mmCIF file of C-alpha atoms in Angstrom:
data_model
loop_
_atom_site.group_PDB
_atom_site.id
_atom_site.type_symbol
_atom_site.label_atom_id
_atom_site.label_comp_id
_atom_site.label_asym_id
_atom_site.label_seq_id
_atom_site.Cartn_x
_atom_site.Cartn_y
_atom_site.Cartn_z
ATOM 1 C CA MET A 1376 59.090 211.170 0.804
ATOM 2 C CA LYS A 1377 55.892 211.313 2.235
ATOM 3 C CA ARG A 1378 53.672 207.872 2.716
ATOM 4 C CA LYS A 1379 50.612 208.935 0.221
ATOM 5 C CA THR A 1380 52.905 210.435 -2.126
ATOM 6 C CA LEU A 1381 54.148 207.054 -2.360
ATOM 7 C CA LEU A 1382 51.821 205.253 -2.094
ATOM 8 C CA ALA A 1383 50.282 207.897 -5.807
ATOM 9 C CA ILE A 1384 53.128 206.696 -7.391
ATOM 10 C CA LEU A 1385 53.284 202.783 -6.940
ATOM 11 C CA ALA A 1386 48.787 202.878 -7.759
ATOM 12 C CA CYS A 1387 50.011 205.091 -10.537
ATOM 13 C CA ILE A 1388 52.801 202.777 -12.251
ATOM 14 C CA PRO A 1389 50.965 199.709 -13.699
ATOM 15 C CA PHE A 1390 48.763 201.872 -15.826
ATOM 16 C CA ILE A 1391 52.528 203.747 -16.807
ATOM 17 C CA ALA A 1392 53.763 201.018 -17.384
ATOM 18 C CA SER A 1393 50.786 198.805 -18.956
ATOM 19 C CA SER A 1394 51.382 201.185 -22.911
ATOM 20 C CA GLN A 1395 54.614 202.410 -22.747
ATOM 21 C CA ASN A 1396 53.471 204.488 -26.400
ATOM 22 C CA SER A 1397 50.726 206.035 -24.609
ATOM 23 C CA THR A 1398 50.339 209.069 -23.767
ATOM 24 C CA TRP A 1399 47.093 209.404 -21.392
ATOM 25 C CA GLU A 1400 48.828 208.932 -17.814
ATOM 26 C CA LYS A 1401 49.098 212.844 -18.573
ATOM 27 C CA GLU A 1402 45.294 212.909 -18.370
ATOM 28 C CA MET A 1403 45.125 210.145 -15.426
ATOM 29 C CA ILE A 1404 44.928 211.381 -10.971
ATOM 30 C CA ALA A 1405 45.232 209.197 -8.515
ATOM 31 C CA VAL A 1406 42.484 210.225 -6.191
ATOM 32 C CA THR A 1407 43.684 208.527 -2.026
ATOM 33 C CA GLU A 1408 40.717 208.082 -0.293
ATOM 34 C CA GLY A 1409 41.223 206.281 3.155
ATOM 35 C CA PRO A 1410 44.016 203.706 1.824
ATOM 36 C CA SER A 1411 42.809 203.034 -1.510
ATOM 37 C CA GLU A 1412 43.738 205.138 -4.616
ATOM 38 C CA HIS A 1413 42.264 205.721 -7.488
ATOM 39 C CA ILE A 1414 43.152 206.587 -10.349
ATOM 40 C CA ILE A 1415 40.794 207.915 -13.170
ATOM 41 C CA MET A 1416 41.150 211.231 -16.173
ATOM 42 C CA GLY A 1417 41.100 214.124 -14.395
ATOM 43 C CA ALA A 1418 39.243 217.493 -15.496
ATOM 44 C CA ALA A 1419 42.204 219.325 -16.709
ATOM 45 C CA GLY A 1420 42.031 218.829 -20.954
ATOM 46 C CA ILE A 1421 37.930 219.928 -20.791
ATOM 47 C CA GLU A 1422 39.141 223.080 -18.197
ATOM 48 C CA ALA A 1423 42.473 223.743 -20.163
ATOM 49 C CA ALA A 1424 39.837 224.263 -23.415
ATOM 50 C CA HIS A 1425 37.757 226.420 -21.533
ATOM 51 C CA TRP A 1426 34.084 223.751 -22.235
ATOM 52 C CA ASP A 1427 33.081 223.929 -18.432
ATOM 53 C CA GLN A 1428 32.400 228.175 -19.022
ATOM 54 C CA LEU A 1429 29.663 227.057 -22.101
ATOM 55 C CA GLN A 1430 25.932 226.979 -20.717
ATOM 56 C CA HIS A 1431 24.988 224.035 -22.331
ATOM 57 C CA PRO A 1432 27.296 221.363 -19.897
ATOM 58 C CA ARG A 1433 26.954 224.396 -16.955
ATOM 59 C CA PHE A 1434 23.357 223.476 -17.667
ATOM 60 C CA TRP A 1435 23.295 220.384 -17.666
ATOM 61 C CA GLN A 1436 25.715 219.825 -14.326
ATOM 62 C CA GLN A 1437 22.977 222.026 -12.446
ATOM 63 C CA ILE A 1438 20.608 219.092 -14.107
ATOM 64 C CA MET A 1439 22.688 216.098 -12.799
ATOM 65 C CA ILE A 1440 22.633 217.405 -8.836
ATOM 66 C CA LEU A 1441 19.542 218.710 -8.515
ATOM 67 C CA SER A 1442 16.459 216.786 -7.261
ATOM 68 C CA PRO A 1443 13.164 215.088 -9.672
ATOM 69 C CA ASP A 1444 11.116 216.615 -7.051
ATOM 70 C CA SER A 1445 12.057 220.423 -8.889
ATOM 71 C CA VAL A 1446 12.565 221.643 -13.224
ATOM 72 C CA LEU A 1447 14.547 224.626 -13.863
ATOM 73 C CA ILE A 1448 12.698 226.703 -17.340
ATOM 74 C CA ASN A 1449 14.771 227.507 -19.766
ATOM 75 C CA VAL A 1450 16.386 228.340 -23.017
ATOM 76 C CA ALA A 1451 16.348 225.768 -25.163
ATOM 77 C CA SER A 1452 18.988 226.645 -28.478
ATOM 78 C CA THR A 1453 21.011 228.570 -25.311
ATOM 79 C CA ARG A 1454 20.034 226.255 -21.587
ATOM 80 C CA GLN A 1455 19.980 230.092 -20.670
ATOM 81 C CA ILE A 1456 18.144 229.321 -17.186
ATOM 82 C CA ILE A 1457 15.528 231.375 -16.567
ATOM 83 C CA GLY A 1458 13.793 230.027 -12.819
ATOM 84 C CA LYS A 1459 13.306 227.035 -10.872
ATOM 85 C CA MET A 1460 9.944 225.789 -9.365
ATOM 86 C CA SER A 1461 8.614 222.658 -7.962
ATOM 87 C CA ASN A 1462 8.131 219.345 -10.258
ATOM 88 C CA LYS A 1463 4.460 219.183 -8.292
ATOM 89 C CA ASP A 1464 3.257 222.899 -9.125
ATOM 90 C CA TRP A 1465 4.456 222.794 -12.997
ATOM 91 C CA HIS A 1466 1.752 219.669 -13.823
ATOM 92 C CA ALA A 1467 -0.190 220.725 -11.646
ATOM 93 C CA GLN A 1468 -0.973 223.294 -14.704
ATOM 94 C CA THR A 1469 -2.706 223.367 -16.962
ATOM 95 C CA GLU A 1470 -1.399 223.026 -21.279
ATOM 96 C CA ALA A 1471 -3.527 226.560 -21.428
ATOM 97 C CA GLN A 1472 -1.847 227.638 -18.431
ATOM 98 C CA LYS A 1473 1.650 226.411 -19.025
ATOM 99 C CA THR A 1474 1.637 227.795 -22.488
ATOM 100 C CA ILE A 1475 0.933 231.253 -21.447
ATOM 101 C CA PHE A 1476 3.918 231.325 -18.981
ATOM 102 C CA LYS A 1477 6.076 229.920 -21.666
ATOM 103 C CA ASP A 1478 4.878 232.641 -23.980
ATOM 104 C CA SER A 1479 5.296 235.319 -21.389
ATOM 105 C CA ILE A 1480 9.280 233.925 -20.819
ATOM 106 C CA ARG A 1481 9.355 234.986 -24.975
ATOM 107 C CA THR A 1482 8.528 238.297 -24.168
ATOM 108 C CA LEU A 1483 9.685 239.345 -21.419
ATOM 109 C CA TYR A 1484 13.132 237.524 -22.426
ATOM 110 C CA SER A 1485 12.155 239.353 -26.474
ATOM 111 C CA LEU A 1486 13.117 235.795 -27.629
ATOM 112 C CA ALA A 1487 11.521 234.759 -31.428
ATOM 113 C CA ALA A 1488 8.283 233.310 -31.070
ATOM 114 C CA ASP A 1489 9.377 229.610 -32.273
ATOM 115 C CA GLU A 1490 12.179 229.526 -29.807
ATOM 116 C CA ARG A 1491 10.950 226.623 -27.060
ATOM 117 C CA ILE A 1492 10.589 226.935 -23.952
ATOM 118 C CA ASN A 1493 11.699 223.837 -21.854
ATOM 119 C CA VAL A 1494 11.330 222.197 -18.534
ATOM 120 C CA THR A 1495 13.882 219.969 -17.537
ATOM 121 C CA THR A 1496 13.508 217.574 -14.415
ATOM 122 C CA GLY A 1497 16.775 217.551 -12.183
ATOM 123 C CA LYS A 1498 18.127 213.965 -12.397
ATOM 124 C CA ASN A 1499 19.985 213.602 -9.002
ATOM 125 C CA ASP A 1500 18.328 210.777 -8.982
ATOM 126 C CA PHE A 1501 19.788 209.115 -11.654
ATOM 127 C CA TYR A 1502 23.286 210.618 -11.728
ATOM 128 C CA ARG A 1503 24.080 208.540 -8.469
ATOM 129 C CA PHE A 1504 28.226 209.438 -9.923
ATOM 130 C CA ASP A 1505 28.604 207.957 -5.432
ATOM 131 C CA LEU A 1506 28.017 204.765 -6.384
ATOM 132 C CA VAL A 1507 29.991 204.619 -10.310
ATOM 133 C CA PHE A 1508 33.217 206.134 -8.909
ATOM 134 C CA GLU A 1509 33.895 202.570 -7.956
ATOM 135 C CA SER A 1510 34.253 201.385 -11.670
ATOM 136 C CA LEU A 1511 35.933 204.411 -12.978
ATOM 137 C CA PRO A 1512 39.463 202.872 -12.544
ATOM 138 C CA LYS A 1513 38.148 199.156 -13.690
ATOM 139 C CA GLY A 1514 36.963 201.280 -17.280
ATOM 140 C CA VAL A 1515 40.109 203.486 -17.188
ATOM 141 C CA SER A 1516 41.845 200.277 -16.659
ATOM 142 C CA ALA A 1517 40.513 198.086 -19.324
ATOM 143 C CA PHE A 1518 40.323 200.326 -21.999
ATOM 144 C CA GLU A 1519 44.360 202.163 -20.826
ATOM 145 C CA ALA A 1520 45.811 197.434 -21.666
ATOM 146 C CA TYR A 1521 42.919 197.406 -24.515
ATOM 147 C CA GLY A 1522 45.236 200.729 -27.003
ATOM 148 C CA VAL A 1523 41.638 202.936 -26.621
ATOM 149 C CA ASP A 1524 41.799 205.546 -25.333
ATOM 150 C CA PRO A 1525 39.619 205.163 -21.142
ATOM 151 C CA TRP A 1526 37.880 208.861 -21.187
ATOM 152 C CA TYR A 1527 36.084 206.995 -23.367
ATOM 153 C CA ALA A 1528 35.722 204.401 -21.259
ATOM 154 C CA GLN A 1529 35.079 207.103 -17.985
ATOM 155 C CA SER A 1530 32.521 208.561 -19.804
ATOM 156 C CA ILE A 1531 30.797 206.295 -20.124
ATOM 157 C CA LEU A 1532 30.619 205.108 -17.318
ATOM 158 C CA LEU A 1533 29.466 208.192 -15.861
ATOM 159 C CA ILE A 1534 26.187 209.063 -18.211
ATOM 160 C CA GLU A 1535 24.922 205.715 -19.656
ATOM 161 C CA SER A 1536 23.930 203.544 -16.314
ATOM 162 C CA PRO A 1537 26.258 205.537 -13.421
ATOM 163 C CA GLY A 1538 26.169 202.514 -10.972
ATOM 164 C CA ARG A 1539 23.136 200.894 -11.901
ATOM 165 C CA MET A 1540 22.344 197.885 -14.155
ATOM 166 C CA GLN A 1541 19.452 198.691 -16.132
ATOM 167 C CA LYS A 1542 18.700 197.732 -19.724
ATOM 168 C CA SER A 1543 17.548 201.350 -22.143
ATOM 169 C CA SER A 1544 14.296 200.732 -23.377
ATOM 170 C CA VAL A 1545 15.867 200.242 -27.134
ATOM 171 C CA GLY A 1546 17.520 197.084 -25.525
ATOM 172 C CA ALA A 1547 20.573 198.493 -24.387
ATOM 173 C CA TYR A 1548 21.919 196.668 -21.614
ATOM 174 C CA GLY A 1549 25.663 196.874 -19.313
ATOM 175 C CA PRO A 1550 27.580 199.327 -18.265
ATOM 176 C CA PHE A 1551 28.464 200.509 -21.208
ATOM 177 C CA GLN A 1552 24.587 200.243 -22.294
ATOM 178 C CA LEU A 1553 25.683 197.753 -26.014
ATOM 179 C CA MET A 1554 22.873 197.345 -28.325
ATOM 180 C CA PRO A 1555 23.014 193.165 -28.222
ATOM 181 C CA GLY A 1556 24.018 192.940 -31.838
ATOM 182 C CA VAL A 1557 26.167 195.033 -31.438
ATOM 183 C CA ALA A 1558 27.656 193.783 -28.707
ATOM 184 C CA ARG A 1559 27.664 189.684 -30.012
ATOM 185 C CA SER A 1560 29.992 191.535 -33.419
ATOM 186 C CA MET A 1561 31.862 192.556 -30.978
ATOM 187 C CA GLY A 1562 32.573 188.852 -29.336
ATOM 188 C CA LEU A 1563 29.985 188.531 -26.711
ATOM 189 C CA THR A 1564 27.259 185.877 -26.335
ATOM 190 C CA VAL A 1565 24.762 187.071 -25.715
ATOM 191 C CA ASN A 1566 21.438 184.786 -26.408
ATOM 192 C CA ARG A 1567 18.577 183.705 -23.839
ATOM 193 C CA SER A 1568 20.539 182.311 -21.184
ATOM 194 C CA VAL A 1569 23.448 184.617 -21.133
ATOM 195 C CA ASP A 1570 24.868 187.480 -21.489
ATOM 196 C CA GLU A 1571 27.617 188.879 -21.320
ATOM 197 C CA ARG A 1572 26.858 192.750 -21.405
ATOM 198 C CA LYS A 1573 26.332 191.885 -17.480
ATOM 199 C CA ASP A 1574 29.796 190.916 -17.305
ATOM 200 C CA PHE A 1575 31.856 194.379 -16.520
ATOM 201 C CA MET A 1576 35.124 193.343 -18.371
ATOM 202 C CA ARG A 1577 33.419 191.720 -20.848
ATOM 203 C CA SER A 1578 32.001 194.630 -21.446
ATOM 204 C CA ALA A 1579 34.099 197.012 -21.279
ATOM 205 C CA TYR A 1580 36.242 194.866 -24.177
ATOM 206 C CA ALA A 1581 33.248 195.455 -26.416
ATOM 207 C CA ALA A 1582 33.256 198.942 -25.860
ATOM 208 C CA SER A 1583 36.485 199.943 -26.332
ATOM 209 C CA GLN A 1584 36.544 197.558 -29.228
ATOM 210 C CA LEU A 1585 33.534 198.992 -31.121
ATOM 211 C CA LEU A 1586 35.340 202.594 -30.612
ATOM 212 C CA LYS A 1587 38.770 200.921 -31.717
ATOM 213 C CA ARG A 1588 37.545 199.619 -34.953
ATOM 214 C CA ILE A 1589 34.458 201.709 -35.680
ATOM 215 C CA CYS A 1590 33.154 204.815 -33.792
ATOM 216 C CA ILE A 1591 37.803 206.383 -34.186
ATOM 217 C CA PRO A 1592 38.150 206.153 -37.435
ATOM 218 C CA SER A 1593 34.469 207.662 -38.128
ATOM 219 C CA ALA A 1594 34.584 210.239 -36.158
ATOM 220 C CA LYS A 1595 38.752 210.591 -38.337
ATOM 221 C CA GLY A 1596 36.598 210.574 -41.237
ATOM 222 C CA ILE A 1597 34.020 212.644 -40.518
ATOM 223 C CA ALA A 1598 35.965 215.839 -39.081
ATOM 224 C CA GLU A 1599 38.167 215.268 -42.036
ATOM 225 C CA GLY A 1600 35.598 215.397 -44.496
ATOM 226 C CA ALA A 1601 34.998 218.685 -42.461
ATOM 227 C CA GLY A 1602 38.197 219.781 -43.073
ATOM 228 C CA LEU A 1603 39.468 219.616 -40.036
ATOM 229 C CA VAL A 1604 42.651 218.591 -38.325
ATOM 230 C CA VAL A 1605 42.962 215.503 -35.932
ATOM 231 C CA ASP A 1606 43.821 215.506 -32.803
ATOM 232 C CA GLU A 1607 42.939 212.323 -31.998
ATOM 233 C CA GLN A 1608 43.093 213.704 -28.120
ATOM 234 C CA SER A 1609 41.665 216.236 -28.246
ATOM 235 C CA ILE A 1610 38.627 217.460 -26.022
ATOM 236 C CA TRP A 1611 36.061 218.116 -29.663
ATOM 237 C CA PHE A 1612 37.586 214.868 -31.157
ATOM 238 C CA ARG A 1613 36.251 213.048 -28.313
ATOM 239 C CA LEU A 1614 33.138 214.664 -28.134
ATOM 240 C CA LEU A 1615 32.379 213.545 -31.533
ATOM 241 C CA THR A 1616 33.059 209.800 -31.164
ATOM 242 C CA MET A 1617 31.475 210.171 -27.999
ATOM 243 C CA HIS A 1618 28.265 211.289 -30.511
ATOM 244 C CA VAL A 1619 29.911 208.674 -33.060
ATOM 245 C CA TYR A 1620 29.161 205.915 -30.653
ATOM 246 C CA HIS A 1621 25.498 206.744 -29.281
ATOM 247 C CA ALA A 1622 23.559 207.817 -32.249
ATOM 248 C CA GLY A 1623 25.775 205.728 -35.178
ATOM 249 C CA ALA A 1624 28.065 207.474 -37.811
ATOM 250 C CA LEU A 1625 25.473 207.997 -40.629
ATOM 251 C CA ASN A 1626 23.337 210.358 -38.168
ATOM 252 C CA VAL A 1627 26.381 211.936 -37.148
ATOM 253 C CA LYS A 1628 27.348 212.757 -40.742
ATOM 254 C CA ALA A 1629 24.509 213.915 -41.407
ATOM 255 C CA VAL A 1630 24.276 216.183 -38.425
ATOM 256 C CA VAL A 1631 27.801 217.875 -39.933
ATOM 257 C CA ASN A 1632 26.721 218.029 -43.213
ATOM 258 C CA ALA A 1633 23.761 220.221 -42.275
ATOM 259 C CA ILE A 1634 26.674 222.548 -40.091
ATOM 260 C CA GLY A 1635 28.583 222.643 -43.196
ATOM 261 C CA PRO A 1636 31.908 224.862 -43.094
ATOM 262 C CA VAL A 1637 33.579 225.276 -39.922
ATOM 263 C CA SER A 1638 36.372 226.813 -38.647
ATOM 264 C CA SER A 1639 37.437 224.698 -35.537
ATOM 265 C CA GLY A 1640 36.160 221.557 -34.370
ATOM 266 C CA GLU A 1641 34.631 223.263 -30.998
ATOM 267 C CA GLU A 1642 32.897 225.499 -33.243
ATOM 268 C CA LEU A 1643 31.569 221.660 -34.858
ATOM 269 C CA ILE A 1644 30.626 220.440 -31.301
ATOM 270 C CA GLN A 1645 28.899 223.660 -30.092
ATOM 271 C CA LYS A 1646 26.183 223.758 -33.615
ATOM 272 C CA MET A 1647 25.856 219.926 -32.790
ATOM 273 C CA TRP A 1648 24.033 221.015 -29.602
ATOM 274 C CA VAL A 1649 21.150 222.787 -31.442
ATOM 275 C CA THR A 1650 21.073 221.953 -34.664
ATOM 276 C CA SER A 1651 19.214 217.919 -35.844
ATOM 277 C CA ALA A 1652 19.096 216.127 -38.979
ATOM 278 C CA GLY A 1653 18.400 212.610 -40.090
ATOM 279 C CA SER A 1654 17.468 210.410 -36.529
ATOM 280 C CA PHE A 1655 20.634 213.160 -34.726
ATOM 281 C CA GLY A 1656 17.700 215.491 -32.314
ATOM 282 C CA ASN A 1657 17.531 216.232 -29.127
ATOM 283 C CA CYS A 1658 19.062 213.702 -27.488
ATOM 284 C CA SER A 1659 21.970 213.068 -29.436
ATOM 285 C CA GLN A 1660 22.418 217.253 -29.275
ATOM 286 C CA ASN A 1661 22.859 216.581 -25.688
ATOM 287 C CA TYR A 1662 24.545 213.788 -25.142
ATOM 288 C CA SER A 1663 28.637 215.305 -25.789
ATOM 289 C CA GLN A 1664 26.443 218.122 -23.353
ATOM 290 C CA LEU A 1665 26.564 215.083 -20.961
ATOM 291 C CA ALA A 1666 30.119 213.610 -21.881
ATOM 292 C CA LEU A 1667 30.977 217.280 -20.547
ATOM 293 C CA ALA A 1668 28.584 217.705 -17.214
ATOM 294 C CA ALA A 1669 29.372 214.319 -16.459
ATOM 295 C CA HIS A 1670 33.409 215.158 -16.301
ATOM 296 C CA ILE A 1671 32.793 218.363 -14.525
ATOM 297 C CA GLN A 1672 30.945 217.241 -11.962
ATOM 298 C CA LEU A 1673 33.278 214.459 -10.641
ATOM 299 C CA ASN A 1674 36.099 217.384 -10.729
ATOM 300 C CA ASP A 1675 33.813 218.837 -8.210
ATOM 301 C CA MET A 1676 32.552 215.869 -5.976
ATOM 302 C CA ILE A 1677 36.469 215.141 -5.911
ATOM 303 C CA GLN A 1678 37.244 218.692 -4.956
ATOM 304 C CA HIS A 1679 34.801 219.235 -2.168
ATOM 305 C CA MET A 1680 35.323 214.812 -0.781
ATOM 306 C CA GLY A 1681 38.800 216.760 0.354
ATOM 307 C CA VAL A 1682 41.053 214.208 0.149
ATOM 308 C CA PRO A 1683 44.759 214.490 -1.958
ATOM 309 C CA VAL A 1684 44.390 214.649 -5.136
ATOM 310 C CA TYR A 1685 47.622 213.416 -7.797
ATOM 311 C CA ASN A 1686 48.767 213.794 -10.954
ATOM 312 C CA CYS A 1687 50.204 210.950 -12.621
ATOM 313 C CA ASN A 1688 52.695 212.633 -14.874
ATOM 314 C CA THR A 1689 53.795 214.552 -12.565
ATOM 315 C CA ILE A 1690 54.424 213.489 -9.773
ATOM 316 C CA VAL A 1691 57.026 213.805 -7.977
ATOM 317 C CA GLU A 1692 59.496 213.827 -4.020
#
């Protein structure tokens, strides 16, 4: 047995042993980087269900790797990319010129008069997967130990505040971007002198318990109420749960009710991308798209690293 393969097996053992009844390990991969082994969640499930082929997450993947000095002109409902231009040139135009430009796109592409044309700025200064990569194994391991699907840990770390310790405009803080009240309800101390949200493991604990106690059960109830059969490890159900984590169960239920009958979870998620209800608006619509895009981009980044990658469930001699 080659030394690299042996190292990968040894690296996977603690994760598998920590939860013998878990099936999450089949999605885990060991990424070797020099002498280090990083155990994270792979993107095989996303690829198998062809989520990586959809235009919405592909659009956000482009935004994640695009410099903020550039913008992508796109159709809001489909995320079809019309063109790219410099941020400076776009903002140099008057509002009247911008309106004429967008009207010309609607005419050229035979779009409805009320179709929104978005101008989206590149965000590779925010989505720093190189900075957050080291924290992914910690998050995956912590959620595994707490009995919560580690796919959520990786998703949240990739899109909420990747590689940074920033406080949002509404007060969310820490690697899992928890609101003060939510953190306290999950057992963390948050006051003027102590804020346990900045402690990675305490924050991971609170986020995992929020998902276990509230988000996953709420998402399951909403899905079953819509007549869907739930597989908690399916990508669509995980995305629905991510929406609950971000927007809250009441807002997610409102948009699901607004959508009406659907034939599958996949259809439900894609309709959520273009439907608003209650406080479920543009940011909420984008959330699961960003989660998909982040996993896809991370997978591409690993492939471009040119380092050995092993599936923890299929390593053989």
